XYZ file of C-alpha atoms in Angstrom:
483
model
C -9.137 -10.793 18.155
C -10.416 -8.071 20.539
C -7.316 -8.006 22.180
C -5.256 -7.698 19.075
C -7.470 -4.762 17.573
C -6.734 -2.972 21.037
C -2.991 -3.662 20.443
C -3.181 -1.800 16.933
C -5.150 0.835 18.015
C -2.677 1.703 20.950
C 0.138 1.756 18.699
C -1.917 4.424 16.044
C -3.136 7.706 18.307
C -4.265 7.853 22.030
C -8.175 8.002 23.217
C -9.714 11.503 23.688
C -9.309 13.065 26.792
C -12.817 11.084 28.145
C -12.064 8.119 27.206
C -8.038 8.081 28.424
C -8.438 7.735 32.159
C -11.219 4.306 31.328
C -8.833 2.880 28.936
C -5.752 2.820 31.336
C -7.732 1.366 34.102
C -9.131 -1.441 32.341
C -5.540 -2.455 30.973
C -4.368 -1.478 34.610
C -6.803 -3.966 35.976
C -6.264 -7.004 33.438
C -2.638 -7.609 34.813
C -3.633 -11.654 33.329
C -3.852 -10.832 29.572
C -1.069 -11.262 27.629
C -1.379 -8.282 25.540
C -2.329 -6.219 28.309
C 0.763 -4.660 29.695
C 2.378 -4.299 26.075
C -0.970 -2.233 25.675
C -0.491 0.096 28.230
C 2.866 0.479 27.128
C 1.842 1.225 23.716
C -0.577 4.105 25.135
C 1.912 5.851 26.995
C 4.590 5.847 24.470
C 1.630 7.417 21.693
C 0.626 10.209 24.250
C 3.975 11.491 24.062
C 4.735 11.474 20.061
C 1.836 12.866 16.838
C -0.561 10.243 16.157
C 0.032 8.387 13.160
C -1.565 8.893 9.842
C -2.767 5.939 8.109
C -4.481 2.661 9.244
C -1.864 -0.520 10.153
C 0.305 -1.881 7.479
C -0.428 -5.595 6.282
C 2.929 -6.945 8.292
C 1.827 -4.890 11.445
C -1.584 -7.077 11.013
C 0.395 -10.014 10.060
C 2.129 -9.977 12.910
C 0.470 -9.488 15.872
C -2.710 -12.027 14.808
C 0.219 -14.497 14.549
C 0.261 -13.633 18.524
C 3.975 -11.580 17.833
C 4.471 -8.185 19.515
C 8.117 -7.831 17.520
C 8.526 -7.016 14.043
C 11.026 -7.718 11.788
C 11.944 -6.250 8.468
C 14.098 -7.302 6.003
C 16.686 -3.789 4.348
C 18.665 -4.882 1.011
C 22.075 -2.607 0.720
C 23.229 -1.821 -3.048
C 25.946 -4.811 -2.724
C 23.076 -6.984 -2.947
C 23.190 -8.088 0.508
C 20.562 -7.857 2.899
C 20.160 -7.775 6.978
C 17.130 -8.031 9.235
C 15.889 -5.358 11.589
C 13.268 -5.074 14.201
C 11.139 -2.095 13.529
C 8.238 -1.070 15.689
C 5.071 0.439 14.379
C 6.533 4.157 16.456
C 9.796 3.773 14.948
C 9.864 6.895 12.087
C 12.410 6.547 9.386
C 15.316 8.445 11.057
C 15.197 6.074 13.419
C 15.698 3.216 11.564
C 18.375 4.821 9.687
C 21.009 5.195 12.877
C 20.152 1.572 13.741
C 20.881 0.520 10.262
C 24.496 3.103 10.499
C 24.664 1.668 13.609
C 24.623 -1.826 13.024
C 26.926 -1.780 9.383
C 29.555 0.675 12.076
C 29.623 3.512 9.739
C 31.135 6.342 10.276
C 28.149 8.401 10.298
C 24.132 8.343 8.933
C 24.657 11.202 7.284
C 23.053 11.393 3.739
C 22.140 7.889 3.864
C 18.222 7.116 3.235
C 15.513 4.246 3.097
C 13.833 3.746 -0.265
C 10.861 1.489 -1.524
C 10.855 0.145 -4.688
C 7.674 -1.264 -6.079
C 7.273 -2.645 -9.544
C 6.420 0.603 -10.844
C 8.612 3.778 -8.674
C 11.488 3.944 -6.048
C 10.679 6.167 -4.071
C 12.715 7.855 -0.971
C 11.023 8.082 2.420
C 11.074 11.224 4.390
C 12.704 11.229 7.677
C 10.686 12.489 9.896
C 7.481 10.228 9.012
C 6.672 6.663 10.793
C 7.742 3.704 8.532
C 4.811 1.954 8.176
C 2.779 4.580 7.539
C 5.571 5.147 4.574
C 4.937 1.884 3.444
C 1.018 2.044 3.727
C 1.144 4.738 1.299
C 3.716 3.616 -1.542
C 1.424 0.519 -1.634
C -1.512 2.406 -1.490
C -0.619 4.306 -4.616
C 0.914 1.257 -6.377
C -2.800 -0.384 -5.982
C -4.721 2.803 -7.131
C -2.784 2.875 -10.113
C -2.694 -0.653 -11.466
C -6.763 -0.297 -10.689
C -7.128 -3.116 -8.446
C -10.846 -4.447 -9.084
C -13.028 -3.593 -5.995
C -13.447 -6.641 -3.314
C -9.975 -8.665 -4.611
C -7.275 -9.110 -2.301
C -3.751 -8.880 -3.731
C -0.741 -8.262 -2.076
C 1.735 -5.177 -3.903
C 5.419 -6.697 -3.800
C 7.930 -3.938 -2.723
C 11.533 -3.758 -1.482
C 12.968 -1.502 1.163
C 16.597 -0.319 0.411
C 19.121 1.578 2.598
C 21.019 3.761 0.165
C 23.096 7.080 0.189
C 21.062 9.960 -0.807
C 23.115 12.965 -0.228
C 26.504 13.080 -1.197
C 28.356 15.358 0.929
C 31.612 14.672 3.326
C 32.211 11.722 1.044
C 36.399 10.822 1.002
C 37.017 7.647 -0.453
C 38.772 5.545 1.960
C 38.163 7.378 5.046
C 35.249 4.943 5.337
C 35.846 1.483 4.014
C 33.109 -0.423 4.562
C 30.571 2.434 2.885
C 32.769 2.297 0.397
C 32.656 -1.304 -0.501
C 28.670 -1.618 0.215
C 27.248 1.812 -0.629
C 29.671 3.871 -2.447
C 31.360 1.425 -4.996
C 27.755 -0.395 -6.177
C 26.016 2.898 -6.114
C 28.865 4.867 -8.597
C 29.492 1.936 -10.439
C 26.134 1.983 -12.770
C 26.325 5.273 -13.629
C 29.851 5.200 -14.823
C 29.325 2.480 -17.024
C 26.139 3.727 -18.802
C 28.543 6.713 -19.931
C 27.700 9.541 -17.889
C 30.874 10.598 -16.681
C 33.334 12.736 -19.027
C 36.768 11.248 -18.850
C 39.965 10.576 -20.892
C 41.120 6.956 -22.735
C 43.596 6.929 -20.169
C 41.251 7.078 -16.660
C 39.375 4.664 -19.052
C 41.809 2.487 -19.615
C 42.895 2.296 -15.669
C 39.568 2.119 -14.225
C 39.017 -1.430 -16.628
C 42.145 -2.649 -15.024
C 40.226 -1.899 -11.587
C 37.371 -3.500 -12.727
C 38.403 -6.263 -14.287
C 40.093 -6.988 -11.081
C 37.239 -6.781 -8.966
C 35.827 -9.325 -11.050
C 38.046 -12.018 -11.783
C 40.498 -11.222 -8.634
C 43.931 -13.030 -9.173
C 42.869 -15.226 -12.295
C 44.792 -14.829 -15.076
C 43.246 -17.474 -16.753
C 39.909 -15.114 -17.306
C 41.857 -12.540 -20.070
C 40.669 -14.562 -22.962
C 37.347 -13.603 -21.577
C 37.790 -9.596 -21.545
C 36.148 -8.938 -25.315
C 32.937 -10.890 -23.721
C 33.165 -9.150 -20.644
C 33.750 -5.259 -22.060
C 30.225 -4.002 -21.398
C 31.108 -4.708 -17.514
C 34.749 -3.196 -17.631
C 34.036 0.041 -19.839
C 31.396 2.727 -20.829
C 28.648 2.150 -23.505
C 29.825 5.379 -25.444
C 33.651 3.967 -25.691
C 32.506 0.423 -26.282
C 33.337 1.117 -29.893
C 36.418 3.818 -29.454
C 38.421 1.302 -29.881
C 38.722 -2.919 -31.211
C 37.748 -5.779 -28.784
C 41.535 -6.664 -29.059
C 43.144 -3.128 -28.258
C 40.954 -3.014 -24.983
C 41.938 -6.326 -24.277
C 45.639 -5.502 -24.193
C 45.468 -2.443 -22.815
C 43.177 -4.048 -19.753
C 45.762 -6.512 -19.350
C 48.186 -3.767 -19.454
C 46.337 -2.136 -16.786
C 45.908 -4.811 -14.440
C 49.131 -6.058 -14.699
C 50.246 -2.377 -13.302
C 48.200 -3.223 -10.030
C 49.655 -6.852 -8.989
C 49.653 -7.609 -5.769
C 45.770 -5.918 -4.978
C 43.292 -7.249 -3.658
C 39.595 -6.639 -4.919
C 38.597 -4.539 -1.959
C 41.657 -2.165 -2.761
C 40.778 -1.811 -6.518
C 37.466 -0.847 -5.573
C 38.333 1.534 -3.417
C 41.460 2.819 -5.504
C 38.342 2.814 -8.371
C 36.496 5.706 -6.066
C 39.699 7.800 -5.884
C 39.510 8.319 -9.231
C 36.269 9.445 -10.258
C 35.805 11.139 -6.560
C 38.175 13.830 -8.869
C 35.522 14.388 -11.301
C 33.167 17.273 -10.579
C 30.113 14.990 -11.653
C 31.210 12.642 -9.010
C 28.138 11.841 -6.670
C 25.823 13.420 -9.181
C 22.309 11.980 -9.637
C 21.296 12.319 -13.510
C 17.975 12.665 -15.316
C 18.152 12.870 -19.007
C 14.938 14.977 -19.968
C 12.986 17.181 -22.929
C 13.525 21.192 -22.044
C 11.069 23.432 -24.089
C 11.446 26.542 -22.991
C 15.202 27.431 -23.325
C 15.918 27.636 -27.561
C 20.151 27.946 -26.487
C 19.596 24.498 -24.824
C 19.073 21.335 -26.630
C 15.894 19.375 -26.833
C 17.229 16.596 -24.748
C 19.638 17.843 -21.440
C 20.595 16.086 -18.880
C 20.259 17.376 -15.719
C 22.898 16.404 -12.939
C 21.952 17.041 -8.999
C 25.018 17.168 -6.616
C 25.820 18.681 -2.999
C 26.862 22.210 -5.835
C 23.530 22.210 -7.362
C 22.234 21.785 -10.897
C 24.540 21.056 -13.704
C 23.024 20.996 -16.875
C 24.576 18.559 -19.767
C 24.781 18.233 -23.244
C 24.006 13.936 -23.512
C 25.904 13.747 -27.160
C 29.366 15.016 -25.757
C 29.113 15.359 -21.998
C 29.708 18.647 -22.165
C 28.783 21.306 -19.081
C 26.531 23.828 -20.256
C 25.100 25.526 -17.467
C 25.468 25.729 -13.618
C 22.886 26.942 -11.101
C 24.338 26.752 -7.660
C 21.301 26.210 -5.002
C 21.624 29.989 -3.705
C 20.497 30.867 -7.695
C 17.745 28.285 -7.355
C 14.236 30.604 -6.671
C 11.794 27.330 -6.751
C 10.909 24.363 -8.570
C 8.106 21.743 -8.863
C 7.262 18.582 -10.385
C 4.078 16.383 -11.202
C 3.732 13.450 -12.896
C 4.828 14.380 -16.164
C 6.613 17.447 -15.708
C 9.542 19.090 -14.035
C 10.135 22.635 -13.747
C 12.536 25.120 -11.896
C 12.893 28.667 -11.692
C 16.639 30.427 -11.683
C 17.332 33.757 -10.761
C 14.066 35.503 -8.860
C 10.536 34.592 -9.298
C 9.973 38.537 -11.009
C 13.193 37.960 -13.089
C 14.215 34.622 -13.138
C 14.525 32.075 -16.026
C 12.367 29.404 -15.927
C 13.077 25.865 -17.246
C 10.448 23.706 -18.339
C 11.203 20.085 -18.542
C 8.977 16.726 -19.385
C 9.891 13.487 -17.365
C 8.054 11.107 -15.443
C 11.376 11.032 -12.920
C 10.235 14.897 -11.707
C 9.081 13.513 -7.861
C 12.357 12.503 -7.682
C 14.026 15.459 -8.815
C 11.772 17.094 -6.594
C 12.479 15.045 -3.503
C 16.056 15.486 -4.334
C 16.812 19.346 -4.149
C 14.245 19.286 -1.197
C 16.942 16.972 0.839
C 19.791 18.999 -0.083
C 17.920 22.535 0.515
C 16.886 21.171 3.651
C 20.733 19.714 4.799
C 22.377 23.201 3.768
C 19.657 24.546 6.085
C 20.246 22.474 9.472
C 23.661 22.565 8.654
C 23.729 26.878 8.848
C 21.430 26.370 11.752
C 24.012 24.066 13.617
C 26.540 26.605 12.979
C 24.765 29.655 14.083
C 23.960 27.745 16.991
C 27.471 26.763 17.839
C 28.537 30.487 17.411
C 25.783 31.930 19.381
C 27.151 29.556 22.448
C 30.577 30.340 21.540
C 30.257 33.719 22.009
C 27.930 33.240 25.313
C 30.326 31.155 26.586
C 33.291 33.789 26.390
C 31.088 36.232 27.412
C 30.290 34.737 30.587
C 34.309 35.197 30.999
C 34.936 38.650 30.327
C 35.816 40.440 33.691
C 33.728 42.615 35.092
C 35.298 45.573 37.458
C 38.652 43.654 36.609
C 37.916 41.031 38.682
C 38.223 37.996 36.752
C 34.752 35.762 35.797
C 33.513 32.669 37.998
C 33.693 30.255 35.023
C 37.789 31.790 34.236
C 38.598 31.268 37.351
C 38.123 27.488 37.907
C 40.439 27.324 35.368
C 43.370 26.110 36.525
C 47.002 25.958 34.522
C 46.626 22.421 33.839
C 43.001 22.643 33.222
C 40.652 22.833 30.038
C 39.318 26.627 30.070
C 35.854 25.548 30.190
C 34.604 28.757 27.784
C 37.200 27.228 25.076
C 35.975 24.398 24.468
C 32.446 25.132 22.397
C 34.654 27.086 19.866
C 35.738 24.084 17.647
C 35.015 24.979 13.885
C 35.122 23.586 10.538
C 37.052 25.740 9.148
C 39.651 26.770 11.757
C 42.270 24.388 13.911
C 41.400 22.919 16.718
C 42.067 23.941 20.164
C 43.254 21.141 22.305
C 41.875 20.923 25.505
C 45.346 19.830 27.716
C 47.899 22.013 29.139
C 45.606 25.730 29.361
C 47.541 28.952 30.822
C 46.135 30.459 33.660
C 42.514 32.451 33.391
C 41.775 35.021 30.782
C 41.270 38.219 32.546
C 41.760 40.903 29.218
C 42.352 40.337 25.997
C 45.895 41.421 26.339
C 46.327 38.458 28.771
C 44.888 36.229 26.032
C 47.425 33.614 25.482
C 48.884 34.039 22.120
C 49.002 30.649 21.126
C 45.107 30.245 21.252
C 43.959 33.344 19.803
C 41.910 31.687 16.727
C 39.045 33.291 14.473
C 35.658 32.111 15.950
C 37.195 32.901 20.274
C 38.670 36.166 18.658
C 35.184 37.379 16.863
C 33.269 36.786 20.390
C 35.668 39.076 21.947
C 33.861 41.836 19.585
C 30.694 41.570 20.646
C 29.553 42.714 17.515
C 26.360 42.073 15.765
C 27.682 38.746 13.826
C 31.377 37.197 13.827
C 34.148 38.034 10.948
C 34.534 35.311 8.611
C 36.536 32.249 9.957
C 38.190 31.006 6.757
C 41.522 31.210 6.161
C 42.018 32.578 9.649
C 45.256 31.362 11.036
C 46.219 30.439 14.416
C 48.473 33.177 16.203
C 51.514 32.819 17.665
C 52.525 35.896 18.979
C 55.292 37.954 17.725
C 52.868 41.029 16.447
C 50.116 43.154 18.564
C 47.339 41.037 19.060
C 44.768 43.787 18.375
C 45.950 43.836 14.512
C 44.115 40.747 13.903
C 40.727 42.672 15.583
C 39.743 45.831 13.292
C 36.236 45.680 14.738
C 37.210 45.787 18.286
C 36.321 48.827 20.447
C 36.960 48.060 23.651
């Protein structure tokens, strides 16, 4: 037991300073135990990450007094399917997420998350904190509020999900498989509780889709459509029309799309609602009391453009607050509010809903990926423009780094200039070194390389920036260049 205390306590913080140097040599000098090398290990790998924040989680205890130094966890996916993954007690959240992306071969881990549901909240973990300590404290709260009586052991059930969060970069199709296990499941839900605006028509083709994915090639299942509507159609057109018109309309439908397969009509499903500007929206229907033009009840939909606010009875938009008109918001346990404009002249919106910590969390994560994504850019540019700086000539004699180029070569101060927003520059068949701009090769004078040439204080604007190809003086395309 001794030894397995000592195995905990290495994987929580290191010893002070006094006590480091005593607590190596001992494991040092007990090459026998079992436990001891995995120990030391433990120790060395804590001395170089933060401590962590919260005693061991019940499956970290569970675990090693059952003698087991690897930990497994089970992650359901929103296709109800599940997978098992070691997790360690250092590995933090972000972690976990690449090997999860990793493992399901996704494209990329971007926007995807790990929540906890417990029989009370969901709640999304953040990424830079450890996961058991993330667990440790969504049970922790889950016991505090059910008042557990003092001295009884119980055990609070929970779930750990890997779900997209953010959704941003999302193309139906480009990525099949998040498509089929993230994507399709996730949309699906919301879409049939009637929180989408669309016409009879998209209607009637996305039951076609649906009823597809459900009964695949068997005919024999139309006399079941009536029974089945509440799974092919949403609960505010449920009535629009008779059991019997849907039905032959569906069949109508799905008679249009013979020959595909399940995994096709769910996909083809996301190309059509991907149109619809609520598409990827999370929505929270809540009470607003401070805005009389509003209605009582709004519904509140957060995407990767902001804050849409909705009119529940007919769907209709009301109001739009991109996050650049977004001043602050916060959120308790009954309450949600958010401030538009400026904090001096701003507009604020009051709102009652026990959902407000997730409203909360939600803007955070998108505030947050705008922000590292403007970092990464600035970032790029800043060594973009080093980089062709380093290549200017100086006295007219031609840079070191220009002139390892070679004619067949990649110009090595090219290639940091990919963008977004501009074409790319391919790195095979170069021209000789860049010794002026006039001797800039036409054919790869493009927006972000151009705007380092200025040296100014911050580059021109890249979109819409074509690549030249000659024909014109080059220095047109440069107002802001001086020398």
């Amino acid at each position: 037991n001794g030894w397995q205390l000592l195995w905990l306590c290495c994987g929580l913080f290191p010893p002070s300073g006094a006590l480091l140097r005593h607590t190596q040599r001992f494991l040092e000098s007990r090459p026998r135990e079992p436990l001891a090398a995995d120990c030391l290990q433990r120790l060395h790998g804590m001395l170089r990450m933060s401590p962590r924040k919260l005693p061991p989680h019940q499956v970290e205890i569970d675990a090693i007094q059952q003698n087991s130094t690897q930990i497994f966890h089970k992650v359901h996916f929103p296709n109800d399917t599940e997978e098992i993954f070691e997790v360690a007690t250092a590995t933090k959240i972000r972690d976990l997420c690449h090997s999860i992306a990793n493992k399901l071969m996704l494209v990329s881990p971007d926007g995807y998350s790990l929540f906890v549901k417990t029989p009370d909240k969901v709640v999304s973990l953040k990424d830079e904190d450890y996961f058991f300590d993330c667990l440790r404290q969504i049970t922790d709260w889950s016991k505090k509020a059910k008042r557990v009586k003092e001295g009884v052991q119980q055990s609070m059930p929970y779930v750990v999900f890997f779900m997209r969060k953010l959704w941003f970069n999302v193309s139906p199709g480009r990525d099949v498989l998040a498509d089929l296990t993230f994507h399709f499941p996730q949309e699906l839900p919301k879409y049939l509780r009637g929180y989408h605006r669309c016409t009879k028509e998209d209607v009637i083709n996305l039951a076609g889709l649906l009823f597809r994915v459900k009964v695949d090639t068997d005919r024999s299942q139309f006399v079941m459509i009536p029974r089945m509507l509440k799974d092919l159609l949403p609960t505010d057109q449920l009535k629009a029309a008779s059991p019997e018109d849907w039905k032959k309309n569906i069949i109508a439908s799905y008679n249009k799309q013979a020959g595909m397969t399940v995994d096709e009509a769910k996909v083809a499903f996301l190309k059509v609602i991907s149109q619809w500007p609520t598409f990827g929206c999370t929505f929270f229907e809540v009470k607003q009391t401070s805005m009389p033009k509003l209605p009582n009840i709004i519904r509140l939909a957060i995407s990767k453009q902001g804050v849409m606010v909705i009119d529940p009875r007919n769907k209709e938009e009301l109001e739009t607050h991109p996050f650049n008109r977004i001043a602050n918001w916060s959120s308790g346990s009954t309450y949600f509010h958010m401030t538009i404009g400026n904090l001096i002249k701003g507009n604020t919106l009051l709102c009652e809903t026990s959902l407000g910590y997730k409203m909360d969390d939600l803007l955070t994560s998108y505030f947050d990926m705008y922000h590292n994504e403007r970092k990464a850019t600035n970032r790029r540019r800043s060594e973009g423009r080093r980089a062709v700086e380093r290549c200017l000539p100086v006295n007219n004699v031609p840079s070191k780094d220009c002139r390892k180029a070679t004619p067949l070569a990649p110009c090595p101060f090219l290639l940091p200039l990919q963008h977004s927003t501009g074409p790319e520059i391919s790195p095979v068949h170069m021209p000789p070194p860049v010794t002026s701009l006039d001797s800039f090769p036409s054919h790869l004078l493009w927006g972000p390389a151009v705007a380092c040439l200025t040296r100014g204080p911050s580059p021109p604007p890249t979109d819409n920036i074509p690549l030249y190809t000659g024909g014109t003086d080059r220095r047109k395309l440069l107002p802001a260049l001086h020398t």
